[in-house]
Coordinates of C-alpha atoms and ligand atoms in Angstrom, one line a residue:
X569 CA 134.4 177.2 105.0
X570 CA 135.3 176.5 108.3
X571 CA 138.6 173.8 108.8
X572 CA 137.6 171.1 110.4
X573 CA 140.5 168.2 111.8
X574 CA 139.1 164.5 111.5
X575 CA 141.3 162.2 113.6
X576 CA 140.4 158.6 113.9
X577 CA 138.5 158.5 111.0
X578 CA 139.3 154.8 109.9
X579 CA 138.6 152.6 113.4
X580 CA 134.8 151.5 113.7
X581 CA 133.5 154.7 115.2
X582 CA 135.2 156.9 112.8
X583 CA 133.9 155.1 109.9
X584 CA 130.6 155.1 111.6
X585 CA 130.9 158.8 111.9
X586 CA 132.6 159.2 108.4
X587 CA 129.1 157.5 106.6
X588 CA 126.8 159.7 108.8
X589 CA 129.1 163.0 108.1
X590 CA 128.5 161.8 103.7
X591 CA 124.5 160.9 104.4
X592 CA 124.0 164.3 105.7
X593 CA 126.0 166.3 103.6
X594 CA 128.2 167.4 106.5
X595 CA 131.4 167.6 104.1
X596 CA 130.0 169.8 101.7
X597 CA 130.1 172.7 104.7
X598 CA 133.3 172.4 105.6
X599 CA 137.0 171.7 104.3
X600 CA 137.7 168.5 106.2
X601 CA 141.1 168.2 107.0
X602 CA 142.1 164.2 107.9
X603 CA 144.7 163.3 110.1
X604 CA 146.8 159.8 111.0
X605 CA 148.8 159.1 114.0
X606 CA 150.4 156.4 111.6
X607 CA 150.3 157.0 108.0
X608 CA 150.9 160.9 107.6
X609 CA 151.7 161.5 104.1
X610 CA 149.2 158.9 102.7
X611 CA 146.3 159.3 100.5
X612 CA 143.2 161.0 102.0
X613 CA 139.6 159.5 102.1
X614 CA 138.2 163.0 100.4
X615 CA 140.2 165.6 98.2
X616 CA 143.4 166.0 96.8
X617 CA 145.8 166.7 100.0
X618 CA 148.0 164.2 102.1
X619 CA 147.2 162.6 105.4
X620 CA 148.7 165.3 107.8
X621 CA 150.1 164.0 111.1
X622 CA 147.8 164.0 113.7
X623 CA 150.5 164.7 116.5
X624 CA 151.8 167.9 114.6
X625 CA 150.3 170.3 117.0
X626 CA 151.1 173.1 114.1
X627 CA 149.0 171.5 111.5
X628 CA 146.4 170.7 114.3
X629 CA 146.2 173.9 115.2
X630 CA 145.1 175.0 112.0
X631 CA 141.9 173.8 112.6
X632 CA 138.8 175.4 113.5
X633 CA 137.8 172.5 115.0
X634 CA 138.6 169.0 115.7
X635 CA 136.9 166.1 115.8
X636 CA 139.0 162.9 117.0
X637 CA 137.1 159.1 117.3
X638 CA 140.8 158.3 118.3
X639 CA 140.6 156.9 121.7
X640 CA 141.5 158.5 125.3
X641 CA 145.5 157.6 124.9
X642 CA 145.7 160.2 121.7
X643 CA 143.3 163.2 123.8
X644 CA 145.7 162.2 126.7
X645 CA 148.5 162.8 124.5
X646 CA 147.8 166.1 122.5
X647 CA 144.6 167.8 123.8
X648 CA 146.3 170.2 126.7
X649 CA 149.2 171.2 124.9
X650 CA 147.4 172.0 121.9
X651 CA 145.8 174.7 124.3
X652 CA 148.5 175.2 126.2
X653 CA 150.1 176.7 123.2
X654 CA 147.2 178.9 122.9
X655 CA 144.8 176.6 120.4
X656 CA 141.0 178.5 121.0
X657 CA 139.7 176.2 118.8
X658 CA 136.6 173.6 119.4
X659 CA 137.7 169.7 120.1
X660 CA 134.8 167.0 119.5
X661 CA 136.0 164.2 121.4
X662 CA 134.2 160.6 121.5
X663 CA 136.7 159.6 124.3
X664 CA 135.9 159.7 127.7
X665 CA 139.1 161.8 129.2
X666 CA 137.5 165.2 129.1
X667 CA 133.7 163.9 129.6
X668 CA 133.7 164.8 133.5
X669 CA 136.2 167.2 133.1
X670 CA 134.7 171.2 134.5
X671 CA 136.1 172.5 131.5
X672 CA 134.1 170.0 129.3
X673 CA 130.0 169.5 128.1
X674 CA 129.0 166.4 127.5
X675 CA 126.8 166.4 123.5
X676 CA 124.2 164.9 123.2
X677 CA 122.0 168.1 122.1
X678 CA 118.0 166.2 121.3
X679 CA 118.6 165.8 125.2
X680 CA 120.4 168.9 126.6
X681 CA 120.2 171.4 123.9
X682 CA 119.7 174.2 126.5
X683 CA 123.0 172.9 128.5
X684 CA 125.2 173.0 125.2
X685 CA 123.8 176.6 123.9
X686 CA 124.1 177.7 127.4
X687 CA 127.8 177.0 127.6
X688 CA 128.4 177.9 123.8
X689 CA 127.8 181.3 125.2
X690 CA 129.7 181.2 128.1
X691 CA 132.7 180.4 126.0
X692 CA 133.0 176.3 126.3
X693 CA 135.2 174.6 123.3
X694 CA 135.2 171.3 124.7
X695 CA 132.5 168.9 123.5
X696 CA 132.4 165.1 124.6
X697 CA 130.7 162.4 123.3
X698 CA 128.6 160.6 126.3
X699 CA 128.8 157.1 127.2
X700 CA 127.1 154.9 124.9
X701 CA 124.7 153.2 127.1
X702 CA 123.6 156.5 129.2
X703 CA 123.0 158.3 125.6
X704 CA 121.0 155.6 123.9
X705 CA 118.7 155.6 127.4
X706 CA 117.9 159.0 127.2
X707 CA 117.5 159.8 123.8
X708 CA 114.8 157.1 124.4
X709 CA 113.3 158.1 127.8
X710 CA 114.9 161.4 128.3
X711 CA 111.3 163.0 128.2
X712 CA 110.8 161.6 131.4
X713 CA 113.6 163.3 133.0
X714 CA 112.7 166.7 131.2
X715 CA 109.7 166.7 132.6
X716 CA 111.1 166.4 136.4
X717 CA 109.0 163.3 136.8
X718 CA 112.1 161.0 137.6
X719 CA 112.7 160.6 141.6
X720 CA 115.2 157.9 140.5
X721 CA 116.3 155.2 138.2
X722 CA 117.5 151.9 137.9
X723 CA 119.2 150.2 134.8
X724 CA 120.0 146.4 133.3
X725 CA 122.0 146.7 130.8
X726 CA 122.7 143.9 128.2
X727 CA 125.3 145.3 126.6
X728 CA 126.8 144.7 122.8
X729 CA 130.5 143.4 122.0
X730 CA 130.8 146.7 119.9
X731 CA 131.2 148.0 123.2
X732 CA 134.5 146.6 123.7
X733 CA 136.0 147.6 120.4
X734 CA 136.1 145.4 117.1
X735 CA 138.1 142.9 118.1
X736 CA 135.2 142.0 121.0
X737 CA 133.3 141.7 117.9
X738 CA 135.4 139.7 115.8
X739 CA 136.2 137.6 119.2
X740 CA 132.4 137.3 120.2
X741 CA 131.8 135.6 116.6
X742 CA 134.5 133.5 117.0
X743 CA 133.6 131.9 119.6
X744 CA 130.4 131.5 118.9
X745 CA 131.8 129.6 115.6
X746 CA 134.2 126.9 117.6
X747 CA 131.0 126.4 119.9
X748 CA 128.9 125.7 117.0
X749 CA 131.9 123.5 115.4
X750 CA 132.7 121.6 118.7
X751 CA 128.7 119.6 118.6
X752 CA 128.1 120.2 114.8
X753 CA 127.7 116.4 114.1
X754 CA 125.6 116.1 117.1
X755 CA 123.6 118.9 115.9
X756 CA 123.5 117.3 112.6
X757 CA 121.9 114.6 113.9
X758 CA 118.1 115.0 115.0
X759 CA 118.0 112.1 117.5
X760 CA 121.6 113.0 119.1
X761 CA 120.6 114.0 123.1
X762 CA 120.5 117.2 123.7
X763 CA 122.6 116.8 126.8
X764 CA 124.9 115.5 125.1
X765 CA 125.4 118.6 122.9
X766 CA 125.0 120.7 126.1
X767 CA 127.9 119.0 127.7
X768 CA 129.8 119.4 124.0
X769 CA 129.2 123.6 124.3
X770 CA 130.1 123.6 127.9
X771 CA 133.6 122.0 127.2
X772 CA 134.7 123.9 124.6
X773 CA 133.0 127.1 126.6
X774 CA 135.5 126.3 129.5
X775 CA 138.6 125.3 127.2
X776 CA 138.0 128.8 125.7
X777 CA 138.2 130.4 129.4
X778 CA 141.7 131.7 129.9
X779 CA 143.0 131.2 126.6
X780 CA 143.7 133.9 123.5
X781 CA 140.1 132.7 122.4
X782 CA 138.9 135.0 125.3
X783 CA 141.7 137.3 125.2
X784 CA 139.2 140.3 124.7
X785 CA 136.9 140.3 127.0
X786 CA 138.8 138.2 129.5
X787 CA 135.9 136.0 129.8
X788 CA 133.9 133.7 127.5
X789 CA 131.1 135.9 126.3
X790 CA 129.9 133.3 123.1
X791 CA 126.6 131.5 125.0
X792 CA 127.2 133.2 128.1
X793 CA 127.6 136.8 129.8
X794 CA 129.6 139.0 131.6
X795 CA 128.2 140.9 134.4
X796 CA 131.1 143.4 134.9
X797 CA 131.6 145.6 132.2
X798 CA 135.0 148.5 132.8
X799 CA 137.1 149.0 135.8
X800 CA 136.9 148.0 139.1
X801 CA 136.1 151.1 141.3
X802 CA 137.0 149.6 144.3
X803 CA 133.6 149.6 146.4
X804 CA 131.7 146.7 144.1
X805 CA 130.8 149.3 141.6
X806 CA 131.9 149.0 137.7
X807 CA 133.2 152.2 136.2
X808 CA 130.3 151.8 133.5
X809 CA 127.7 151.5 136.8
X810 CA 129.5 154.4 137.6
X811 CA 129.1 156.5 134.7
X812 CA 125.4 155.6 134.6
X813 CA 124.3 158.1 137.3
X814 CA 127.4 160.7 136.9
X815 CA 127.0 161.0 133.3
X816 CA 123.4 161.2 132.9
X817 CA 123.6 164.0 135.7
X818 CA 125.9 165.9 134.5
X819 CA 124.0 166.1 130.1
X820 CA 120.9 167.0 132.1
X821 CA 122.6 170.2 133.4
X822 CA 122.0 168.5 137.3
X823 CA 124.8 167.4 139.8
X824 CA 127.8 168.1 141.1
X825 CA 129.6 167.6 137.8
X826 CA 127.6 170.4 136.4
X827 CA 128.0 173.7 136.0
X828 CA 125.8 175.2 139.1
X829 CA 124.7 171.7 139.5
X830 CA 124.7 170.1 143.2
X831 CA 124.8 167.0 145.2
X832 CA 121.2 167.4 146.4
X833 CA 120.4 167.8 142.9
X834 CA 121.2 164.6 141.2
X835 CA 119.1 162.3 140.1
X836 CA 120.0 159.0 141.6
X837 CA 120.6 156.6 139.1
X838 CA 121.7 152.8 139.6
X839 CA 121.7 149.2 138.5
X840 CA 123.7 146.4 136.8
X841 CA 125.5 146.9 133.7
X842 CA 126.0 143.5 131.7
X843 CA 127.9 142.5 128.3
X844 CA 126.0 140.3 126.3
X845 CA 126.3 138.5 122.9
X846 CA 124.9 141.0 120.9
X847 CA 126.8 142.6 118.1
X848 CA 126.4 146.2 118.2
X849 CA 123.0 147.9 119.8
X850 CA 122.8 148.3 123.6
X851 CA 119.8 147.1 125.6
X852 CA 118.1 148.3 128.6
X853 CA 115.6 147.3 131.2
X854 CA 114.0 150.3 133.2
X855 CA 112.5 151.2 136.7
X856 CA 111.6 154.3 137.5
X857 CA 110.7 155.4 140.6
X858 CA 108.6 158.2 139.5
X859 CA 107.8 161.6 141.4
X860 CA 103.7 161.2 141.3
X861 CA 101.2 158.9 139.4
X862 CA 101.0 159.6 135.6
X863 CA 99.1 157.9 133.7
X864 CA 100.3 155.1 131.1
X865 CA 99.2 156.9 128.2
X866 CA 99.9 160.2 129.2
X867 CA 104.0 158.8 129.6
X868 CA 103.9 157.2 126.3
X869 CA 103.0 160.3 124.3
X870 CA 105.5 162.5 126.3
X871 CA 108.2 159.9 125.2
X872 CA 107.3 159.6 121.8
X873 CA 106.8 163.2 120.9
X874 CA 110.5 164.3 122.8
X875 CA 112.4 164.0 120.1
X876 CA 112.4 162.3 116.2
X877 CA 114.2 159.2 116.4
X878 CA 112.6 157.8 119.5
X879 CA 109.6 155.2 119.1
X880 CA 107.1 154.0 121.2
X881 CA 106.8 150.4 120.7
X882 CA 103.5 149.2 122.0
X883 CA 103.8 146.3 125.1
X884 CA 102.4 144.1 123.0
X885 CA 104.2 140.4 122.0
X886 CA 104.0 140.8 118.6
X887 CA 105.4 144.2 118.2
X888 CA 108.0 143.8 120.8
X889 CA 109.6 141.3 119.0
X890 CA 109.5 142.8 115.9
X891 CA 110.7 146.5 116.9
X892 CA 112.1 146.0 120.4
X893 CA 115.6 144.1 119.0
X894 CA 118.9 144.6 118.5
X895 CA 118.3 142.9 115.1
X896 CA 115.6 145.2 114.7
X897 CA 117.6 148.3 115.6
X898 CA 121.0 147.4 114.1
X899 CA 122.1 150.6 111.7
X900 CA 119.1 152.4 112.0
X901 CA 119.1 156.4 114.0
X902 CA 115.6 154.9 115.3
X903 CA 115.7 154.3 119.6
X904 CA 112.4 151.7 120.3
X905 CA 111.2 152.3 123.5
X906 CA 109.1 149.8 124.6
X907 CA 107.3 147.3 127.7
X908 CA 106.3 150.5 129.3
X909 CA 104.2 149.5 132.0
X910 CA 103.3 150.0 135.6
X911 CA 104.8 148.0 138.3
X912 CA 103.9 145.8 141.0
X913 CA 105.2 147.8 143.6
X914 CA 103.0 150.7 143.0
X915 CA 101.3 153.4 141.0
X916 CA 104.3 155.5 140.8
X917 CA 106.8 152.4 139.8
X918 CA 107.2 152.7 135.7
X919 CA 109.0 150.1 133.8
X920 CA 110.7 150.5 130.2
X921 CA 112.7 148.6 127.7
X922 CA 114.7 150.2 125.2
X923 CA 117.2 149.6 122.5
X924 CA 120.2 151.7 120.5
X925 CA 122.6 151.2 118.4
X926 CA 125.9 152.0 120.3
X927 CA 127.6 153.1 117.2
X928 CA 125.2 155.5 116.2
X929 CA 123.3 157.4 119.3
X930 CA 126.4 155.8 121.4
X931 CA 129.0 157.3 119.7
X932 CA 129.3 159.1 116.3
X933 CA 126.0 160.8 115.8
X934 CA 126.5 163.0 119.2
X935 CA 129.7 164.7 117.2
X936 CA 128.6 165.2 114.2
X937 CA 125.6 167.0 115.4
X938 CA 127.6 169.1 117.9
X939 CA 129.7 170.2 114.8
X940 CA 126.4 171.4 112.8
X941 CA 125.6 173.2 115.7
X942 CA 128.6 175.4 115.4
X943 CA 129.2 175.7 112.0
X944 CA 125.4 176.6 111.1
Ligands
LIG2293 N1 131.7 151.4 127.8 C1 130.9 151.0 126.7 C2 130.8 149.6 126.6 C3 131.4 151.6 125.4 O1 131.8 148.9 127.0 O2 129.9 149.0 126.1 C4 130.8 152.9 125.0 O3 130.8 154.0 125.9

C-alpha cells in the first residue's frame, strides 16, 4: 500500500477531510502515516505507531505522498526543501502557497479532470486545493464554462465565518449571543418598541467594534457584514476578488497561469466578495454574460447532468427556500444551483444562485479525490 503523510489532520479542515477519508474507505488503501508540528511522539488517530514530526524532512520523505490541511506558514516552511533534497513524491496541499505557482495544478477534478490527467502525465506532483468560493461555483455551474458558453462572469459572494478559520466561527456566535443578551428583556416583552431594541443591538454592535469581541474578523460581523474579505491588493481589489477570475482560469486549463494558457484566453471574471453571518457554506449570486442565446431549459439540463453532486433547484419560492440554503446545504457533498433565470438586460444575460459547503467542495473533498486518483 502506498505511504501516505497526513499533516494537519486535527484543525477543522483536516477533521473535515479525516471523516470524508473514513466514509469512503480511503484508509483501507493506503498506510496513513499522521504527522504533528506539536505533539510528535503522541498517540495516533488510526493504528499502532507514534505521531511522527511533521518538520522531520527524513520521516516526511518516506512518504509516497503527502497530504497537509496545515496552513500556508507549514508549506512555506518545509515544502521546497523537502524537494530540494530530492523528495519526487506527490504533495496535496489545501493552502494557497503553491496554488498559482507554474509548478502546481489546482484539484478540483469533476471540473478539470482533463487538466489534472494531462499534467499527471507530464510529470506534475504538486496538487492544490482551490479556493473555497471559486470551487463551490463551479462544481455548481462549471457546465457552463465547459461548454464555452461563458463570455464572462460576475460574482456576490456572501461568504461563511468558516472562511476565516474556527475562531471566526466561534467569534461570529459570540457575538451574536451578547447581541441577543444586550435586548433580551426587551425581547421578552411583546409590547417593548421595537426601536427601542434596535437602538439596544446597535449599541452593543458598536461597543463590540474594536474590541477582542471582534478581534477575528476585525469587524463586527454578528447582525451585520463585511464587504472585504483577504488582503488589500492595492488597486481596490480584495485578494479573494482577485482569486475569483485567476483561479477559476487557471482549473479550467485557460489563462496566463496555465500551462499553454494566455491572456486573451481568460475568461473575465469579476464581482464583490462579502463575509456574512453564515456558519459554514458559501453563497453566490451569478451573471453571466453568455456567448449566444440558450435557452433556459436547455442551461438547466447541461448544469444538472455535469456532474453528481450538483442540483438544479427549480426558481420557484417554495423550493428555493427549502434547497437553496446554507441551512439546507450544511454537511451535505450536494451544490444547489438555483434562480436560474434570464435577465433584464437581454437574451444572452443568465442569472444563478448557488450554495456549498466550504468545508467540503471548498476544502477537503478536492484532496482526498486527487489522492484516489493516484493511488487507483
Ligand atoms: N478565503 C476563503 C474565505 C477561505 O475567507 O472565505 C477558503 O479559501
Amino acid at each position: 500500500k502506498p505511504v501516505i503523510g497526513l499533516v494537519g489532520w486535527r484543525g477543522m479542515v483536516g477533521s473535515v477531510l479525516m471523516d470524508r477519508m473514513q466514509s469512503e474507505g480511503d484508509f483501507d488503501l493506503i498506510e496513513p502515516v499522521f504527522f504533528s508540528t506539536s505533539n510528535a511522539g503522541g498517540t495516533a488517530p488510526l493504528g499502532e505507531a507514534p505521531l511522527a514530526d511533521a518538520h522531520d524532512l527524513t520521516a516526511l520523505a518516506q512518504c509516497d505522498a503527502i497530504i497537509t490541511c496545515q496552513g500556508g506558514d507549514y508549506t512555506g516552511a518545509v515544502f521546497a526543501k523537502l524537494r530540494a533534497d530530492g523528495w519526487a513524491g506527490h504533495w496535496i496541499d489545501a493552502a494557497s502557497t503553491l496554488r498559482m505557482d507554474g509548478e502546481a495544478v489546482i484539484v478540483l477534478d469533476p471540473v478539470n479532470r482533463p487538466v489534472i490527467d494531462t499534467a499527471l502525465v507530464a510529470g506534475n506532483r504538486n496538487w492544490v486545493g482551490g479556493n473555497c468560493t471559486v470551487s463551490c461555483m463551479l462544481m455548481g455551474v462549471g457546465a457552463l464554462f465547459k461548454a464555452g458558453l461563458v463570455e464572462w462572469m460576475s460574482t456576490q459572494t456572501y461568504q461563511a465565518a468558516s472562511g476565516g478559520g474556527a475562531q471566526h466561527m466561534r467569534e461570529l456566535l459570540t457575538q451574536y449571543g451578547k447581541l441577543n443578551e444586550a435586548v433580551r428583556p426587551l425581547l421578552d416583552d411583546p409590547k417593548a418598541a421595537i426601536l427601542d431594541i434596535d437602538r439596544g443591538v446597535i449599541e452593543r454592535q458598536r461597543a463590540m467594534d474594536g474590541t477582542d469581541e471582534a478581534q477575528q474578523f476585525g469587524a463586527v460581523l454578528g447582525g451585520s457584514l463585511i464587504p472585504w474579505i483577504d488582503k488589500d491588493l492595492g488597486n481596490g481589489v480584495t485578494k479573494e476578488e482577485w482569486k475569483g477570475m485567476a483561479e477559476t482560469n487557471k482549473i479550467l486549463g485557460l489563462g496566463p497561469d496555465a500551462v499553454g494558457g494566455s491572456n486573451e484566453a481568460a475568461i473575465p471574471i469579476d464581482g464583490f466578495c462579502v463575509r456574512i453571518g453564515a456558519m459554514r457554506c458559501h453563497s453566490q449570486a451569478l451573471t453571466f454574460k453568455l456567448r449566444r442565446d440558450v435557452p433556459l431549459d436547455e442551461i438547466e439540463a447541461m448544469i444538472a447532468a455535469d456532474n453528481d453532486w450538483v442540483r438544479v433547484v427549480p426558481n420557484e419560492k417554495e423550493a428555493t427556500m427549502r434547497d437553496l440554503t446554507p441551512v439546507a446545504t450544511t454537511g451535505t457533498l450536494a451544490i444547489p444551483v438555483g434562480r436560474i433565470r434570464k435577465l433584464a438586460m437581454g437574451p444572452d444575460y443568465l442569472g444563478a444562485f448557488t450554495v456549498g459547503d466550504q468545508l467540503l467542495w471548498g476544502a477537503a473533498e478536492p484532496l482526498r479525490r486527487m489522492l484516489r486518483i493516484l493511488i487507483e
